[in-house]
Amino acid sequence: MSNDEPLKLIVKCTDEVEFGNLYAFNKKISDEDFEKVKPFMKNYAPADFPDIMKIGGDPHGWMCTYEDAPKVEEALGITETIAKREKEQEAKKKYYDENRKRKEEAQLEIEKIFFDAPRPPQKLDILLKVADVVYDPANSFRDNSFYGGGHLFIILKKSIWYIMNNGREENNWNINNIEIANAGGAIGFKVPYSEELHDLIKIVTEENEYSGQTLEEEDMNLSCGI
């Protein structure tokens, strides 16, 4: 662990029966500093726990309880306190939950707009060439098009296309209206351009633009460490 990382208490052991989370320092401290916090810590051993089978982590060494952690942090002037990190984590969770809800609501609106939309025949490479911008949600098309999966939102000046790859072996290729070179094809829905729809797509895709590349089988194997 880098010595540049701020000193903080981290969970070293968890006891389901009595102590809850027990905390130790993320790096070595001086003997002088240890003397300051020693009254609030205990040198634990497995024999100190009611049920050794309900312990997670390392039950050995100097640790403090959650209740005594603020005393330890105050004694050493620790700024990256447990309370601060908990607050930051709660803020991240709140943002994630709100963002997820926002995306879900946007996706529902998008599905309503494209429901029963026209599906004129077209070639994907032509759409990609004339597009103003192409969004690839979570890189789904880049990562899955080799296997016939993935979605794209193609934004043109006068229209917006929602492309659903439908090229897997088990898919019904007869319903495809989008031709993809050397692949089974896709289903493409076309609606007139609107700022409202474009904004909804930006929310759902997080404005992740299609790179124009696709991962092939050997790339997938490398990315998976196989």
XYZ file of N, CA and C in Angstrom:
678
model
N 0.843 -1.194 0.000
C 0.000 0.000 0.000
C 0.878 1.243 0.000
N 0.534 2.231 -0.810
C 1.319 3.456 -0.919
C 1.272 4.243 0.380
N 2.472 4.767 0.783
C 2.533 5.589 1.988
C 1.874 6.941 1.780
N 1.575 7.284 0.515
C 0.933 8.562 0.216
C -0.554 8.541 0.543
N -1.113 7.354 0.702
C -2.538 7.259 0.996
C -2.809 7.766 2.408
N -3.858 8.556 2.575
C -4.154 9.107 3.913
C -4.385 8.001 4.934
N -3.959 8.263 6.156
C -4.191 7.311 7.239
C -5.692 7.226 7.521
N -6.189 6.005 7.651
C -7.602 5.815 7.963
C -7.809 4.434 8.576
N -8.963 4.270 9.180
C -9.351 2.977 9.732
C -10.155 2.212 8.688
N -9.823 0.938 8.556
C -10.539 0.080 7.609
C -10.997 -1.185 8.330
N -12.039 -1.787 7.825
C -12.554 -3.018 8.441
C -11.532 -4.140 8.261
N -11.123 -4.718 9.363
C -10.195 -5.843 9.327
C -10.897 -7.148 9.659
N -11.937 -7.057 10.486
C -12.630 -8.260 10.947
C -14.091 -7.916 11.218
N -14.960 -8.874 10.969
C -16.388 -8.699 11.249
C -16.880 -9.868 12.089
N -17.497 -9.526 13.207
C -18.034 -10.539 14.115
C -19.561 -10.410 14.133
N -20.252 -11.422 13.673
C -21.714 -11.380 13.582
C -22.394 -11.438 14.946
N -21.684 -11.948 15.963
C -22.325 -12.215 17.255
C -22.249 -11.029 18.214
N -21.037 -10.477 18.419
C -20.871 -9.498 19.500
C -20.287 -8.156 19.066
N -19.180 -8.162 18.346
C -18.428 -6.927 18.133
C -18.805 -6.152 16.869
N -19.416 -6.796 15.937
C -19.696 -6.126 14.663
C -18.409 -5.924 13.884
N -18.304 -4.780 13.210
C -17.068 -4.468 12.471
C -15.967 -4.034 13.427
N -14.775 -4.553 13.205
C -13.594 -4.142 13.958
C -12.604 -3.518 12.978
N -11.969 -2.431 13.417
C -11.184 -1.611 12.501
C -9.712 -1.595 12.886
N -8.866 -1.581 11.849
C -7.425 -1.428 12.028
C -6.951 -0.345 11.056
N -5.706 0.093 11.218
C -5.180 1.133 10.341
C -4.822 0.564 8.971
N -4.917 1.415 7.964
C -4.586 0.968 6.605
C -3.084 0.935 6.357
N -2.314 1.486 7.303
C -0.855 1.410 7.182
C -0.229 1.553 8.574
N 1.044 1.253 8.658
C 1.740 1.240 9.946
C 1.843 2.657 10.506
N 1.669 2.759 11.825
C 1.829 4.047 12.498
C 3.025 3.966 13.448
N 3.498 5.127 13.901
C 4.660 5.160 14.799
C 4.270 4.667 16.189
N 5.286 4.281 16.954
C 5.043 3.846 18.331
C 4.427 4.971 19.158
N 4.853 6.205 18.876
C 4.325 7.355 19.599
C 2.826 7.518 19.334
N 2.443 7.397 18.067
C 1.026 7.511 17.726
C 0.225 6.348 18.296
N 0.840 5.178 18.292
C 0.120 4.008 18.811
C -0.222 4.191 20.290
N 0.681 4.797 21.053
C 0.422 5.026 22.470
C -0.786 5.941 22.677
N -1.031 6.845 21.710
C -2.175 7.764 21.808
C -3.512 7.040 21.653
N -3.503 5.984 20.847
C -4.769 5.309 20.538
C -4.916 3.963 21.252
N -3.877 3.515 21.896
C -3.903 2.214 22.559
C -5.063 2.061 23.543
N -5.427 3.108 24.301
C -6.545 2.955 25.260
C -7.878 2.644 24.585
N -7.999 2.940 23.300
C -9.269 2.733 22.593
C -9.257 1.490 21.712
N -8.175 0.728 21.778
C -8.027 -0.453 20.929
C -7.733 -1.682 21.786
N -7.862 -2.831 21.172
C -7.614 -4.084 21.872
C -6.859 -5.025 20.954
N -5.954 -5.790 21.536
C -5.193 -6.779 20.775
C -6.004 -8.082 20.740
N -6.761 -8.277 19.682
C -7.693 -9.395 19.603
C -6.995 -10.687 19.187
N -7.615 -11.785 19.620
C -7.220 -13.131 19.223
C -8.504 -13.925 19.006
N -8.457 -15.016 18.267
C -9.671 -15.807 18.022
C -10.434 -16.195 19.278
N -9.724 -16.365 20.395
C -10.377 -16.765 21.641
C -11.286 -15.673 22.201
N -11.146 -14.442 21.719
C -11.977 -13.342 22.213
C -13.382 -13.332 21.610
N -13.613 -14.157 20.604
C -14.891 -14.118 19.898
C -15.791 -15.272 20.340
N -17.085 -15.006 20.514
C -18.014 -16.045 21.000
C -18.117 -17.248 20.080
N -18.104 -16.986 18.764
C -18.264 -18.076 17.801
C -17.302 -17.849 16.642
N -16.212 -18.604 16.629
C -15.177 -18.435 15.616
C -15.710 -18.687 14.214
N -16.806 -19.462 14.107
C -17.382 -19.786 12.805
C -18.160 -18.602 12.214
N -18.391 -17.579 13.020
C -19.153 -16.423 12.533
C -18.291 -15.175 12.464
N -17.022 -15.404 12.148
C -16.065 -14.307 11.999
C -15.667 -14.199 10.533
N -15.609 -12.968 10.040
C -15.081 -12.715 8.704
C -13.832 -11.873 8.787
N -12.854 -12.146 7.938
C -11.623 -11.374 7.957
C -10.585 -11.957 8.896
N -9.714 -11.109 9.384
C -8.589 -11.529 10.231
C -8.864 -11.162 11.689
N -9.046 -12.149 12.576
C -9.376 -11.865 13.974
C -8.151 -11.622 14.858
N -7.006 -11.382 14.258
C -5.773 -11.189 15.028
C -5.335 -9.729 14.992
N -4.800 -9.238 16.123
C -4.136 -7.944 16.144
C -4.949 -6.825 16.763
N -4.332 -5.642 16.764
C -4.928 -4.468 17.396
C -6.042 -3.900 16.523
N -7.221 -3.778 17.129
C -8.382 -3.252 16.423
C -9.253 -2.468 17.393
N -10.157 -1.669 16.831
C -11.119 -0.946 17.651
C -12.525 -1.193 17.138
N -13.487 -0.977 17.989
C -14.879 -1.146 17.596
C -15.354 0.100 16.832
N -16.513 -0.019 16.231
C -17.120 1.115 15.519
C -17.362 2.278 16.482
N -17.772 1.952 17.702
C -18.069 2.985 18.699
C -16.816 3.744 19.128
N -15.670 3.042 19.182
C -14.431 3.691 19.626
C -13.652 4.314 18.475
N -14.056 4.041 17.253
C -13.326 4.561 16.098
C -13.197 6.088 16.113
N -14.253 6.856 16.420
C -14.095 8.322 16.449
C -13.028 8.802 17.435
N -12.871 8.099 18.563
C -11.845 8.473 19.533
C -10.443 8.260 18.947
N -10.283 7.151 18.233
C -8.999 6.864 17.592
C -8.702 7.918 16.534
N -9.701 8.221 15.732
C -9.511 9.194 14.649
C -9.202 10.584 15.191
N -9.865 10.976 16.265
C -9.622 12.281 16.864
C -8.224 12.356 17.463
N -7.780 11.279 18.101
C -6.470 11.265 18.752
C -5.335 11.481 17.748
N -5.533 10.986 16.506
C -4.483 11.098 15.492
C -4.794 12.144 14.427
N -5.897 12.854 14.584
C -6.247 13.881 13.604
C -6.551 13.313 12.229
N -7.151 12.136 12.196
C -7.483 11.493 10.923
C -8.631 12.243 10.257
N -8.421 12.620 9.001
C -9.451 13.357 8.260
C -10.368 12.437 7.454
N -9.825 11.320 7.004
C -10.644 10.358 6.245
C -11.364 9.445 7.236
N -12.292 10.038 7.961
C -12.975 9.296 9.019
C -13.992 8.319 8.451
N -14.375 7.378 9.275
C -15.402 6.415 8.870
C -16.709 7.139 8.591
N -17.056 8.093 9.444
C -18.305 8.844 9.265
C -18.308 9.598 7.941
N -17.188 10.209 7.592
C -17.085 10.945 6.333
C -17.254 10.006 5.148
N -16.592 8.848 5.204
C -16.669 7.894 4.090
C -18.065 7.306 3.968
N -18.724 7.097 5.121
C -20.105 6.604 5.083
C -21.022 7.631 4.434
N -20.801 8.893 4.746
C -21.617 9.959 4.170
C -21.402 10.038 2.658
N -20.144 9.913 2.233
C -19.831 9.941 0.804
C -20.458 8.753 0.090
N -20.414 7.588 0.734
C -20.997 6.390 0.138
C -22.510 6.517 0.025
N -23.117 7.114 1.031
C -24.567 7.311 1.005
C -24.956 8.278 -0.116
N -24.128 9.318 -0.314
C -24.390 10.273 -1.393
C -24.261 9.603 -2.754
N -23.259 8.721 -2.891
C -23.087 7.988 -4.144
C -24.273 7.071 -4.406
N -24.742 6.412 -3.358
C -25.887 5.513 -3.502
C -27.135 6.288 -3.909
N -27.325 7.453 -3.270
C -28.487 8.279 -3.592
C -28.435 8.724 -5.048
N -27.238 9.143 -5.490
C -27.076 9.571 -6.883
C -27.340 8.401 -7.821
N -26.808 7.236 -7.487
C -27.000 6.060 -8.337
C -28.477 5.700 -8.432
N -29.180 5.713 -7.295
C -30.602 5.362 -7.281
C -31.422 6.355 -8.098
N -31.110 7.651 -7.922
C -31.845 8.674 -8.666
C -31.543 8.578 -10.156
N -30.280 8.339 -10.488
C -29.881 8.223 -11.891
C -30.513 6.998 -12.539
N -30.566 5.906 -11.789
C -31.181 4.684 -12.312
C -32.667 4.902 -12.583
N -33.355 5.582 -11.659
C -34.783 5.862 -11.842
C -34.995 6.752 -13.057
N -34.125 7.748 -13.195
C -34.218 8.671 -14.327
C -34.040 7.916 -15.651
N -33.094 7.002 -15.680
C -32.851 6.229 -16.899
C -34.015 5.288 -17.203
N -34.563 4.670 -16.158
C -35.693 3.772 -16.360
C -36.901 4.520 -16.926
N -37.151 5.713 -16.396
C -38.278 6.517 -16.877
C -38.048 6.968 -18.319
N -36.801 7.337 -18.630
C -36.475 7.746 -19.996
C -36.625 6.583 -20.970
N -36.202 5.385 -20.537
C -36.312 4.203 -21.398
C -37.778 3.894 -21.702
N -38.638 4.037 -20.718
C -40.071 3.790 -20.933
C -40.647 4.772 -21.953
N -40.231 6.033 -21.865
C -40.702 7.036 -22.821
C -40.200 6.722 -24.226
N -38.956 6.285 -24.321
C -38.385 5.920 -25.623
C -39.155 4.768 -26.244
N -39.477 3.767 -25.445
C -40.209 2.614 -25.955
C -41.599 3.009 -26.449
N -42.228 3.968 -25.759
C -43.536 4.449 -26.208
C -43.427 5.129 -27.573
N -42.379 5.945 -27.734
C -42.200 6.687 -28.977
C -41.938 5.748 -30.157
N -41.143 4.701 -29.924
C -40.788 3.797 -31.014
C -41.801 2.665 -31.220
N -42.762 2.548 -30.307
C -43.761 1.486 -30.436
C -44.559 1.671 -31.733
N -44.582 0.637 -32.547
C -45.291 0.656 -33.829
C -44.721 1.673 -34.819
N -43.478 2.120 -34.612
C -42.849 3.046 -35.551
C -42.533 2.324 -36.861
N -42.454 3.036 -37.981
C -42.126 2.422 -39.274
C -40.769 1.730 -39.237
N -40.630 0.694 -40.049
C -39.382 -0.062 -40.139
C -38.970 -0.178 -41.609
N -38.572 0.908 -42.208
C -38.187 0.856 -43.623
C -36.866 0.112 -43.808
N -36.684 -0.554 -44.932
C -35.423 -1.265 -45.191
C -34.267 -0.275 -45.355
N -33.121 -0.660 -44.813
C -31.956 0.213 -44.902
C -30.703 -0.614 -44.599
N -29.557 -0.066 -44.956
C -28.278 -0.706 -44.648
C -27.624 0.039 -43.484
N -27.116 -0.727 -42.531
C -26.527 -0.109 -41.350
C -25.329 0.767 -41.716
N -24.487 0.312 -42.630
C -23.289 1.094 -42.956
C -23.646 2.459 -43.556
N -24.773 2.541 -44.281
C -25.213 3.821 -44.824
C -25.663 4.749 -43.694
N -26.466 4.203 -42.765
C -26.925 5.004 -41.632
C -25.750 5.540 -40.819
N -24.754 4.706 -40.617
C -23.601 5.122 -39.825
C -22.809 6.226 -40.531
N -22.761 6.161 -41.854
C -21.999 7.160 -42.615
C -22.665 8.533 -42.591
N -23.992 8.565 -42.616
C -24.699 9.857 -42.699
C -25.142 10.374 -41.337
N -24.903 9.617 -40.281
C -25.377 9.999 -38.950
C -24.632 11.211 -38.409
N -25.365 12.032 -37.653
C -24.731 13.128 -36.918
C -24.004 12.583 -35.690
N -24.649 11.637 -35.018
C -24.045 10.987 -33.858
C -24.723 9.635 -33.663
N -23.960 8.667 -33.170
C -24.479 7.327 -32.918
C -24.179 6.965 -31.472
N -25.212 6.600 -30.722
C -25.045 6.226 -29.323
C -25.107 4.714 -29.166
N -24.187 4.188 -28.368
C -24.086 2.748 -28.119
C -24.227 2.530 -26.610
N -25.458 2.303 -26.117
C -25.655 2.198 -24.661
C -24.825 1.086 -24.034
N -23.988 1.484 -23.075
C -23.127 0.535 -22.351
C -22.268 -0.298 -23.301
N -21.932 0.269 -24.476
C -21.139 -0.441 -25.484
C -21.760 -1.783 -25.868
N -23.094 -1.834 -25.847
C -23.766 -3.102 -26.108
C -23.529 -3.598 -27.527
N -23.525 -2.671 -28.498
C -23.317 -3.086 -29.895
C -21.858 -3.444 -30.129
N -20.966 -2.622 -29.613
C -19.541 -2.917 -29.781
C -19.183 -4.287 -29.232
N -19.722 -4.608 -28.050
C -19.319 -5.827 -27.359
C -20.095 -7.065 -27.789
N -21.282 -6.875 -28.394
C -22.138 -8.036 -28.678
C -22.501 -8.236 -30.140
N -22.132 -7.296 -31.014
C -22.563 -7.424 -32.406
C -21.946 -8.635 -33.103
N -20.769 -9.065 -32.667
C -20.159 -10.265 -33.263
C -21.073 -11.469 -33.089
N -21.835 -11.468 -31.983
C -22.745 -12.585 -31.713
C -24.187 -12.246 -32.094
N -24.381 -11.104 -32.767
C -25.714 -10.746 -33.226
C -26.546 -9.986 -32.222
N -25.921 -9.382 -31.215
C -26.652 -8.640 -30.199
C -26.248 -7.179 -30.156
N -26.912 -6.414 -29.292
C -26.575 -5.012 -29.093
C -27.583 -4.056 -29.705
N -27.598 -2.829 -29.168
C -28.514 -1.785 -29.622
C -27.726 -0.543 -30.030
N -28.289 0.239 -30.935
C -27.741 1.531 -31.310
C -28.870 2.550 -31.451
N -28.575 3.796 -31.140
C -29.460 4.911 -31.463
C -28.715 5.783 -32.473
N -29.259 5.908 -33.662
C -28.601 6.649 -34.731
C -29.352 7.961 -34.965
N -28.654 9.058 -34.733
C -29.261 10.382 -34.819
C -28.903 11.023 -36.160
N -29.913 11.303 -36.977
C -29.741 12.020 -38.223
C -30.391 13.397 -38.098
N -30.237 14.230 -39.109
C -30.799 15.576 -39.034
C -32.326 15.560 -38.984
N -32.946 14.639 -39.727
C -34.402 14.638 -39.823
C -35.056 13.406 -39.202
N -34.274 12.466 -38.746
C -34.860 11.242 -38.186
C -33.950 10.636 -37.130
N -34.534 9.742 -36.344
C -33.780 8.977 -35.343
C -34.141 7.512 -35.517
N -33.116 6.672 -35.563
C -33.298 5.231 -35.722
C -32.922 4.520 -34.423
N -33.752 3.565 -34.075
C -33.447 2.674 -32.942
C -33.156 1.303 -33.535
N -31.893 0.892 -33.451
C -31.436 -0.357 -34.064
C -31.298 -1.436 -32.997
N -32.006 -2.537 -33.195
C -31.908 -3.692 -32.299
C -31.330 -4.854 -33.093
N -30.080 -5.191 -32.800
C -29.438 -6.297 -33.520
C -30.250 -7.576 -33.333
N -30.456 -8.279 -34.411
C -31.288 -9.489 -34.385
C -30.617 -10.571 -35.218
N -29.317 -10.737 -34.967
C -28.536 -11.625 -35.813
C -28.035 -12.893 -35.156
N -28.558 -13.207 -33.973
C -28.151 -14.464 -33.344
C -28.743 -15.641 -34.116
N -28.114 -16.779 -34.010
C -28.565 -17.948 -34.770
C -29.997 -18.320 -34.437
N -30.400 -18.106 -33.195
C -31.748 -18.501 -32.785
C -32.791 -17.438 -33.114
N -32.366 -16.250 -33.594
C -33.303 -15.181 -33.939
C -33.994 -15.443 -35.278
N -35.145 -14.804 -35.460
C -35.867 -14.884 -36.734
C -35.355 -13.764 -37.641
N -34.495 -14.093 -38.577
C -33.898 -13.094 -39.455
C -34.905 -12.552 -40.476
N -36.007 -13.239 -40.662
C -36.992 -12.812 -41.664
C -37.640 -11.479 -41.309
N -37.616 -11.098 -40.037
C -38.267 -9.848 -39.644
C -37.287 -8.672 -39.677
N -36.031 -8.922 -40.025
C -35.030 -7.861 -40.049
C -35.236 -6.933 -41.248
N -35.122 -5.652 -41.011
C -35.189 -4.674 -42.097
C -33.889 -3.891 -42.261
N -32.931 -4.149 -41.363
C -31.632 -3.482 -41.451
C -30.580 -4.492 -41.874
N -29.959 -4.207 -42.990
C -28.923 -5.101 -43.501
C -27.584 -4.754 -42.865
N -26.921 -5.778 -42.335
C -25.589 -5.615 -41.745
C -24.632 -6.523 -42.494
N -23.565 -5.968 -43.018
C -22.617 -6.738 -43.808
C -22.089 -7.933 -43.029
N -22.126 -9.095 -43.672
C -21.595 -10.332 -43.099
C -22.246 -10.700 -41.767
N -23.530 -10.321 -41.609
C -24.244 -10.650 -40.369
C -25.714 -10.886 -40.690
N -26.443 -11.344 -39.682
C -27.849 -11.704 -39.887
C -28.773 -10.524 -40.069
N -28.378 -9.370 -39.543
C -29.212 -8.189 -39.693
C -29.794 -7.708 -38.377
N -30.622 -6.665 -38.473
C -31.187 -6.047 -37.283
C -32.585 -5.527 -37.580
N -33.282 -5.188 -36.507
C -34.590 -4.536 -36.609
C -34.362 -3.055 -36.344
N -34.838 -2.213 -37.256
C -34.631 -0.784 -37.113
C -35.933 -0.008 -37.149
N -36.170 0.811 -36.125
C -37.357 1.655 -36.050
C -36.960 3.098 -36.355
N -37.760 3.767 -37.169
C -37.450 5.134 -37.582
C -38.574 6.086 -37.188
N -38.201 7.188 -36.548
C -39.176 8.236 -36.213
C -38.573 9.587 -36.573
N -39.416 10.609 -36.744
C -38.886 11.949 -37.019
C -38.020 12.450 -35.866
N -37.027 13.255 -36.216
C -36.142 13.804 -35.198
C -36.897 14.756 -34.276
N -36.579 14.680 -32.982
C -37.070 15.660 -32.021
C -36.040 15.829 -30.918
N -35.928 17.040 -30.427
C -34.992 17.313 -29.325
C -35.380 16.521 -28.087
N -36.688 16.388 -27.878
C -37.159 15.650 -26.704
C -36.666 14.215 -26.719
N -36.816 13.548 -27.854
C -36.360 12.160 -27.958
C -34.844 12.088 -27.851
N -34.163 13.014 -28.498
C -32.701 13.026 -28.435
C -32.225 13.155 -26.989
N -32.880 14.018 -26.224
C -32.500 14.198 -24.820
C -32.752 12.926 -24.007
N -33.861 12.236 -24.294
C -34.149 10.975 -23.601
C -33.076 9.934 -23.907
N -32.645 9.894 -25.155
C -31.607 8.937 -25.563
C -30.282 9.259 -24.871
N -29.987 10.543 -24.735
C -28.759 10.936 -24.028
C -28.778 10.428 -22.590
N -29.941 10.473 -21.952
C -30.062 9.998 -20.573
C -29.814 8.502 -20.496
N -30.487 7.754 -21.367
C -30.395 6.289 -21.330
C -28.993 5.799 -21.685
N -28.372 6.450 -22.660
C -27.056 5.998 -23.131
C -25.901 6.647 -22.392
N -26.213 7.649 -21.553
C -25.180 8.442 -20.888
C -24.240 9.059 -21.916
N -24.808 9.317 -23.110
C -24.092 9.939 -24.230
C -22.840 9.156 -24.626
N -22.904 7.834 -24.457
C -21.787 6.982 -24.864
C -21.862 6.744 -26.370
N -20.929 7.315 -27.106
C -20.970 7.250 -28.552
C -20.346 5.951 -29.071
N -20.913 5.468 -30.162
C -20.413 4.240 -30.807
C -19.057 4.513 -31.424
N -18.098 3.666 -31.129
C -16.730 3.860 -31.595
C -16.538 3.447 -33.046
N -17.513 2.710 -33.599
C -17.361 2.204 -34.956
C -16.623 0.886 -35.013
N -16.205 0.413 -33.842
C -15.488 -0.856 -33.768
C -16.387 -1.921 -33.169
N -16.058 -3.172 -33.458
C -16.756 -4.290 -32.834
C -15.720 -5.268 -32.298
N -16.038 -5.862 -31.175
C -15.145 -6.861 -30.602
C -15.430 -8.202 -31.243
N -14.401 -8.815 -31.807
C -14.551 -10.137 -32.389
C -14.165 -11.183 -31.362
N -14.319 -12.452 -31.742
C -14.187 -13.530 -30.763
C -12.840 -13.513 -30.069
N -11.756 -13.276 -30.844
C -10.438 -13.276 -30.220
C -10.290 -12.103 -29.253
N -10.942 -10.959 -29.567
C -10.913 -9.819 -28.652
C -11.644 -10.136 -27.369
N -12.796 -10.803 -27.491
C -13.563 -11.168 -26.307
C -12.771 -12.078 -25.399
N -12.052 -13.020 -26.001
C -11.246 -13.950 -25.193
C -10.148 -13.221 -24.449
N -9.509 -12.275 -25.141
C -8.440 -11.510 -24.504
C -8.986 -10.668 -23.359
N -10.142 -10.051 -23.586
C -10.704 -9.167 -22.555
C -11.152 -9.946 -21.341
N -11.442 -11.229 -21.534
C -11.878 -12.055 -20.409
C -10.700 -12.756 -19.733
N -9.492 -12.558 -20.267
C -8.322 -13.195 -19.683
C -8.230 -14.678 -19.975
N -8.903 -15.153 -21.020
C -8.881 -16.593 -21.346
C -7.679 -16.902 -22.222
